[in-house]
Coordinates of C-alpha atoms in Angstrom, one line a residue:
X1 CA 0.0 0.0 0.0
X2 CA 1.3 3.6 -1.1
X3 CA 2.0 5.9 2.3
X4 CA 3.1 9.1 0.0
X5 CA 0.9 11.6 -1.2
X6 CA 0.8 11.8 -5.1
X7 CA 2.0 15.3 -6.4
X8 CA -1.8 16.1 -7.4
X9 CA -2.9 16.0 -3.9
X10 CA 0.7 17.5 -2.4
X11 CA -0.1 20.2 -5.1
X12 CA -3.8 20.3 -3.3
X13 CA -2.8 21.5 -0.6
X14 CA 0.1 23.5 -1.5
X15 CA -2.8 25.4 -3.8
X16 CA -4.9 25.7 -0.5
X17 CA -1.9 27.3 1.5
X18 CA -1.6 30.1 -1.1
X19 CA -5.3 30.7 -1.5
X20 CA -5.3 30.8 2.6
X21 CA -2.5 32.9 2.6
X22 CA -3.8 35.6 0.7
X23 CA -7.0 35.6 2.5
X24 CA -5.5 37.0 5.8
X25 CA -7.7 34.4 7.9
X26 CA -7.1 36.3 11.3
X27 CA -9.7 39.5 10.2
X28 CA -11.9 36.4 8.9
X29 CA -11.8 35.2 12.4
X30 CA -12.3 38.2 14.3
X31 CA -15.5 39.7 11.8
X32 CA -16.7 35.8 12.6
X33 CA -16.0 36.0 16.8
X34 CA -17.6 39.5 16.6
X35 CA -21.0 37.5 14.1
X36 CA -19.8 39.3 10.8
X37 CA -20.2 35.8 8.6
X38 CA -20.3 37.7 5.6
X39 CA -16.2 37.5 5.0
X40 CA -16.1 34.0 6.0
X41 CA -18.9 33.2 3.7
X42 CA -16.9 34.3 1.1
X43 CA -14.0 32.6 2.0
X44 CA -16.2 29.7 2.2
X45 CA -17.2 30.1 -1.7
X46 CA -13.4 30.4 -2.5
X47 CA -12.9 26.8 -0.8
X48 CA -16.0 25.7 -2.7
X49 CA -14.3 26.5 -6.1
X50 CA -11.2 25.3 -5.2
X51 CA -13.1 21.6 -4.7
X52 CA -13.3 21.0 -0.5
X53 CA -16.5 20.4 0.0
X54 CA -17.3 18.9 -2.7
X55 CA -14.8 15.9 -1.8
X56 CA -17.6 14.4 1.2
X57 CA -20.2 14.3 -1.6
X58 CA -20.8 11.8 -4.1
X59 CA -20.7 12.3 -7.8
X60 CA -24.4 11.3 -8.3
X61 CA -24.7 14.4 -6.4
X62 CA -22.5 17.2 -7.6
X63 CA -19.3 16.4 -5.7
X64 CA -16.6 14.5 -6.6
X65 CA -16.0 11.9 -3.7
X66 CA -15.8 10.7 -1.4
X67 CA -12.0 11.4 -1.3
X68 CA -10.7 10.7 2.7
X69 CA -7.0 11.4 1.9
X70 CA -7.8 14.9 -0.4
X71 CA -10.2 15.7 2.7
X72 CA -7.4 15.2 5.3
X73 CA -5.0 17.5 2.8
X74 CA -7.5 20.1 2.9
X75 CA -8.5 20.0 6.5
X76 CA -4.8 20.1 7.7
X77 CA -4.2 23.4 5.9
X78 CA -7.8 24.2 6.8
X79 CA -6.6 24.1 10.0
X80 CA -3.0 25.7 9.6
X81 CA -4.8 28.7 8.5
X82 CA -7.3 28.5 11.6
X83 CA -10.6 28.7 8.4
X84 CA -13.4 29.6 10.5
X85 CA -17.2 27.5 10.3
X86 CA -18.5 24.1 10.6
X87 CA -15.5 22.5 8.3
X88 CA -15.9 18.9 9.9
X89 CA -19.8 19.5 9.9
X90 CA -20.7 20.2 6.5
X91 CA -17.9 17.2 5.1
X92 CA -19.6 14.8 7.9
X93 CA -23.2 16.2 6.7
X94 CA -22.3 15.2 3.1
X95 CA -22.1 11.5 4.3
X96 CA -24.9 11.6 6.0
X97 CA -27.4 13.1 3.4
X98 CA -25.6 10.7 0.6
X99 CA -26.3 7.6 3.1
X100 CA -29.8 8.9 4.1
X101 CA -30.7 9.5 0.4
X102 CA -34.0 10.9 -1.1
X103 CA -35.3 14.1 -1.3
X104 CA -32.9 15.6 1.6
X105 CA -29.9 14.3 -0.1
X106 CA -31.1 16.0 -3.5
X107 CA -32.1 19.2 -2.0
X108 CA -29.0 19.8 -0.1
X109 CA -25.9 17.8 -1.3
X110 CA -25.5 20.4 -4.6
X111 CA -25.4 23.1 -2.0
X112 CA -22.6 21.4 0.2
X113 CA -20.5 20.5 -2.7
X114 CA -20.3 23.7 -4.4
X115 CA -20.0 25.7 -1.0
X116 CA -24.0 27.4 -1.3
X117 CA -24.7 25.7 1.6
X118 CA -23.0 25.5 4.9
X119 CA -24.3 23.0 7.3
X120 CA -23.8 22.2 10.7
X121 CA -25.3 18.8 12.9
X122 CA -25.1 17.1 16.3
X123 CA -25.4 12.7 16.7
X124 CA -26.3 10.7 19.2
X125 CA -23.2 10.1 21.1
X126 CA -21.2 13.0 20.0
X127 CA -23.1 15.5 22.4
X128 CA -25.8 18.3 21.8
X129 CA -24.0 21.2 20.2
X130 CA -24.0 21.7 16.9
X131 CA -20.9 24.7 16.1
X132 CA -21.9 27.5 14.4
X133 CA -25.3 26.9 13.8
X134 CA -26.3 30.9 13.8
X135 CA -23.9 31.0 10.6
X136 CA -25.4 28.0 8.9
X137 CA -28.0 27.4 6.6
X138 CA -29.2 24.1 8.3
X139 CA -29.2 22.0 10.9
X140 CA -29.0 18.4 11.1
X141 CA -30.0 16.3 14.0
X142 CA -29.8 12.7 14.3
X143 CA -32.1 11.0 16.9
X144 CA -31.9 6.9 16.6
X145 CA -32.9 6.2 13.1
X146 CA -34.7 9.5 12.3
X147 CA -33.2 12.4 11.0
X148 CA -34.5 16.3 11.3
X149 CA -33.7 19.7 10.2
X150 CA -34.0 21.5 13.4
X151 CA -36.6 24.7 13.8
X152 CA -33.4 27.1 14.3
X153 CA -30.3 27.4 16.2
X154 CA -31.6 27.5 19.1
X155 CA -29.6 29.1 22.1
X156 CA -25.5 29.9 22.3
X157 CA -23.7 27.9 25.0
X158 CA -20.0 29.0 26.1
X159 CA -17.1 28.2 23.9
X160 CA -13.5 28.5 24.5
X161 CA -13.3 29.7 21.1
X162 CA -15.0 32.7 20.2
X163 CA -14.9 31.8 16.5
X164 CA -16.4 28.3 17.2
X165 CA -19.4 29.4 19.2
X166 CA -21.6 26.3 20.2
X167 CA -25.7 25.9 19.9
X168 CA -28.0 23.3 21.3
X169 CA -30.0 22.9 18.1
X170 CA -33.7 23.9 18.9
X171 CA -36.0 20.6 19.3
X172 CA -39.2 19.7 17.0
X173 CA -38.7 19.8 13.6
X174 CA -40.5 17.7 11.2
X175 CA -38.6 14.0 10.1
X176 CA -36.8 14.4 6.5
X177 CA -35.3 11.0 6.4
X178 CA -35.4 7.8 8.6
X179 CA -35.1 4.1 8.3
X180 CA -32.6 1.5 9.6
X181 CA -30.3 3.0 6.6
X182 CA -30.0 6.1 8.5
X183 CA -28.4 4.9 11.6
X184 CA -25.6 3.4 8.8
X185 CA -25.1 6.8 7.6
X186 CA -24.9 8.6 11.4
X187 CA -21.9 6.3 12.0
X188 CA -20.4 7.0 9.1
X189 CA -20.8 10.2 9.2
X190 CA -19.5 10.7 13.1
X191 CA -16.3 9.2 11.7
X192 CA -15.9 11.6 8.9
X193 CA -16.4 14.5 11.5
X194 CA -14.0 12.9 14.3
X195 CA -11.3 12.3 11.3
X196 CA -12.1 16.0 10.0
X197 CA -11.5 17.6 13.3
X198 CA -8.2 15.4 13.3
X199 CA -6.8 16.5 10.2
X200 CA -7.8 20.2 11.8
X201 CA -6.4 19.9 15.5
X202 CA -2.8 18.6 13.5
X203 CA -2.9 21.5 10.8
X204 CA -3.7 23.7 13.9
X205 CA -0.5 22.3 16.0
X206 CA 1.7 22.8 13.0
X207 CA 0.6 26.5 12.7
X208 CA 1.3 26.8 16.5
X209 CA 4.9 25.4 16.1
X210 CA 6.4 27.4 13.1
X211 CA 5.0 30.4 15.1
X212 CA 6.9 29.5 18.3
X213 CA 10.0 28.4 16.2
X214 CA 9.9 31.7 14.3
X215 CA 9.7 33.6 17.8
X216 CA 12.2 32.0 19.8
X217 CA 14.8 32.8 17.0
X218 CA 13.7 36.4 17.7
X219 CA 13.3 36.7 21.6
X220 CA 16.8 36.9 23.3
X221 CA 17.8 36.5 27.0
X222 CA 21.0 37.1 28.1
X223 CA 22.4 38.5 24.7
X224 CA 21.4 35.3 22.9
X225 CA 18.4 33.6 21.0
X226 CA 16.1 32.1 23.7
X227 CA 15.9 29.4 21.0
X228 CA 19.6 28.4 21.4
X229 CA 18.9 27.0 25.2
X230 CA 18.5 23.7 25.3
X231 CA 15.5 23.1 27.3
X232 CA 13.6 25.4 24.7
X233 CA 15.3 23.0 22.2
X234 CA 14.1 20.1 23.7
X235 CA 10.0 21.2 24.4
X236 CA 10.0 21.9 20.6
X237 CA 11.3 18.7 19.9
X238 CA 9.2 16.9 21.4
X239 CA 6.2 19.0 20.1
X240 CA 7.2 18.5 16.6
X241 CA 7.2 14.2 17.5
X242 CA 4.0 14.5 18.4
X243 CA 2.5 16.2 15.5
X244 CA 4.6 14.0 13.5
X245 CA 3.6 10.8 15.1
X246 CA 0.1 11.6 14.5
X247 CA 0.1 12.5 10.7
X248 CA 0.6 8.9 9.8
X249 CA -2.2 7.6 11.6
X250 CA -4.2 10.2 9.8
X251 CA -3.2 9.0 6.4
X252 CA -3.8 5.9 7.9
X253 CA -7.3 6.6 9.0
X254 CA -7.7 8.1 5.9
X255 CA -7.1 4.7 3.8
X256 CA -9.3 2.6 5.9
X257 CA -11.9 5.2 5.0
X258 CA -11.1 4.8 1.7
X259 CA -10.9 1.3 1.4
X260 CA -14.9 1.4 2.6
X261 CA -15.7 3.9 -0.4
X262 CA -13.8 1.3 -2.6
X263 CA -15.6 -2.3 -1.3
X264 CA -18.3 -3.7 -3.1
X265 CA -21.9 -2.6 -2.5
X266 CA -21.0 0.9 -0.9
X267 CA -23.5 2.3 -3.7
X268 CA -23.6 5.7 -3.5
X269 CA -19.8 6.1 -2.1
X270 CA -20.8 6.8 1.3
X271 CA -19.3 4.4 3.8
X272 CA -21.2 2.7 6.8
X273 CA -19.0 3.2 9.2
X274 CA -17.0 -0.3 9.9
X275 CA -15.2 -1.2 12.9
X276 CA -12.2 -1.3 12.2
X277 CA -12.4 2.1 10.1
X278 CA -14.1 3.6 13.3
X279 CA -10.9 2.5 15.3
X280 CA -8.3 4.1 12.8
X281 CA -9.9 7.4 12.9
X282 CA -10.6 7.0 17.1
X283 CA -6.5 6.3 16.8
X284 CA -5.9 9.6 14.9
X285 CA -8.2 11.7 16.7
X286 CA -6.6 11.5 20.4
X287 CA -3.2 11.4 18.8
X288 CA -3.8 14.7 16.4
X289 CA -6.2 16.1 18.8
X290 CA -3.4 15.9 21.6
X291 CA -0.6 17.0 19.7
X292 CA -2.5 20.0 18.6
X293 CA -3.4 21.3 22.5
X294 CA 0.6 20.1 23.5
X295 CA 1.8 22.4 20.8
X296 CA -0.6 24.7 21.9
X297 CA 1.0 24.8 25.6
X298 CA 4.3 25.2 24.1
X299 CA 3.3 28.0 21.9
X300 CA 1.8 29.4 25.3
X301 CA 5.1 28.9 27.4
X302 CA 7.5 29.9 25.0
X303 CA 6.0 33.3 24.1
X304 CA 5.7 34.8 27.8
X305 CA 3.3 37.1 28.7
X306 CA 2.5 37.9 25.2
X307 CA 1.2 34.5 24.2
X308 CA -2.3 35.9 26.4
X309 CA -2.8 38.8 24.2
X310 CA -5.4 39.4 22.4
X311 CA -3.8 41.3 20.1
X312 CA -1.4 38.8 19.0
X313 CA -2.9 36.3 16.2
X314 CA -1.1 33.6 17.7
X315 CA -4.4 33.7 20.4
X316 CA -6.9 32.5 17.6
X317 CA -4.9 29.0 17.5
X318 CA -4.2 29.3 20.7
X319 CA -7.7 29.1 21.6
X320 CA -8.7 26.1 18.9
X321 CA -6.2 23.7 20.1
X322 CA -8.4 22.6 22.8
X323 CA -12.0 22.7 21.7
X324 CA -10.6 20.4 18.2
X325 CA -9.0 18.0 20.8
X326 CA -12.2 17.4 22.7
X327 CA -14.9 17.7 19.6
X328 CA -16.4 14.6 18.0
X329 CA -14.6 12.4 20.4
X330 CA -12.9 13.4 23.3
X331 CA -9.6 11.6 24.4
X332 CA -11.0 9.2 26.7
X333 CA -13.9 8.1 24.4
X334 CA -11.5 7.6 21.4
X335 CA -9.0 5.5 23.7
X336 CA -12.0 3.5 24.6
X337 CA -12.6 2.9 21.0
X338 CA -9.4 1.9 19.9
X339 CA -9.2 -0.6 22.6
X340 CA -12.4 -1.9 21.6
X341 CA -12.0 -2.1 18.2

């Protein structure tokens, strides 16, 4: 089996990078935290073009996948440049829809892929807030085997992270899809958002460690480079181990997801959620997820007093680290899995 990313999808997300680059994503952030949506909307459409969401949807649809390993490119410089909105959402509601099928999937699968609609959901197990719901166009709740489009948004519920604001979904709502099938497609689709949020919490780390390797070289003590001392030497190590221990089992997770696309009888392309998938993505959740809040300490130790600024754009990642770690599976609840499966 190939480990190495082709040059298409290396290309990917070198194409994402610039696009991200250009689009200076800490105003985004702070016109989102402040509930100006309308630049990250737009930002949103630029991903659209450039084919993210449309990887979670299948072609029978308007998208193009599903595609795990061009998802985890995209999600890892997603998160590099801290992108605000439901990113693991929307990908995780495109499975869902194409497993629930129907009207629901026709109505709103078009929208997902070419980034009309944003979309936000909660599932059973996963706990009741659904992230920036306010700033979405629907909202997806999965109760056993039904699934609803919920009234509204419902109330705002604290958030470390201002630009991730959290909403228990308003109850009611009439059924748009249920069956046996559905409850298929909710598993599959919580593994698509845990192994989103992965690929998100590691692009997040990396962000957090080239920022605190570009600052020590900068910062002096004692006439020298606080970078040059060797305890400062070490704690960066050791932060850069963990993110990279943690990329393969991504890539890894990644493949068994893919491998489910590719079996026979996985009709529409959406997966249904297998064991032993479920236990590769629980794997590169806790492992991404804490890497991303370890770098996230580092960043936090390293730059002083002014690592709790405000003012310093270094706060936005800062902030992420820990809410990624604990969404869609939080590090107890994926060890569990991985020992179970």
């Amino acid at each position: 089996m190939r480990f190495l990313l082709t040059d298409e999808q290396r290309e990917f997300g070198r194409s994402l990078d610039a696009l991200l680059t250009a689009a200076d994503t800490p105003a985004v952030l702070r016109a989102w935290a402040a509930g100006d949506h309308g630049p990250g909307r737009a930002l949103w459409g630029r991903l659209a073009d450039a084919g993210v969401f449309a990887l979670a949807v299948p072609e029978a649809y308007g998208g193009v996948g599903p595609l795990p390993v061009e998802a985890a490119v995209a999600c890892v410089e997603l998160g590099r440049h801290a992108v605000p909105g439901p990113v693991a959402e929307t990908l995780a509601a495109g499975v869902l829809l194409a497993g629930a099928g129907g009207p629901v999937a026709e109505e709103w699968l078009p929208g997902i892929a070419s980034g009309a609609a944003v979309v936000s959901l909660t599932l059973e197990g996963y706990g009741p807030y659904a992230p920036d719901a306010d700033a979405a166009d629907a909202v997806f709740t999965v109760s056993g085997d039904e699934l609803r489009l919920a009234p509204g948004p419902g109330e705002p519920s604290a958030s470390a992270d201002p630009a991730r604001r959290l909403f228990r979904p308003e109850p009611g709502g009439a059924p748009v899809a249920k069956g046996p099938a559905l409850r298929a497609a909710a598993r599959a689709a919580g593994d698509w958002a845990a192994f989103a949020t992965a690929a998100l919490a590691l692009g997040c780390g990396e962000e957090l460690l080239r920022a605190t390797v570009a600052y020590v070289k900068q910062r002096t003590q004692f006439g020298v480079p606080v970078g040059s001392f060797q305890a400062v030497k070490h704690r960066l190590a050791d932060t850069l181990l963990g993110l990279e221990f943690a990329r393969p089992l991504l890539y890894g997770a990644a493949a068994e997801l893919a491998s489910e696309v590719s079996r026979p009888g996985a009709g529409t392309g959406s997966a249904e959620g297998s064991p032993g998938a479920g236990a590769a993505v629980a794997a590169a959740k806790v492992t991404a997820g804490e890497a991303g809040y370890a770098a996230a300490r580092t960043a936090l130790q390293l730059h002083g007093a002014i690592g709790y600024t405000e003012e310093l754009d270094l706060a936005w990642w800062l902030r992420r680290a820990r809410p990624l770690r604990d969404a869609w599976g939080t590090p107890s609840a994926c060890r569990a899995r991985v020992l179970a499966g």
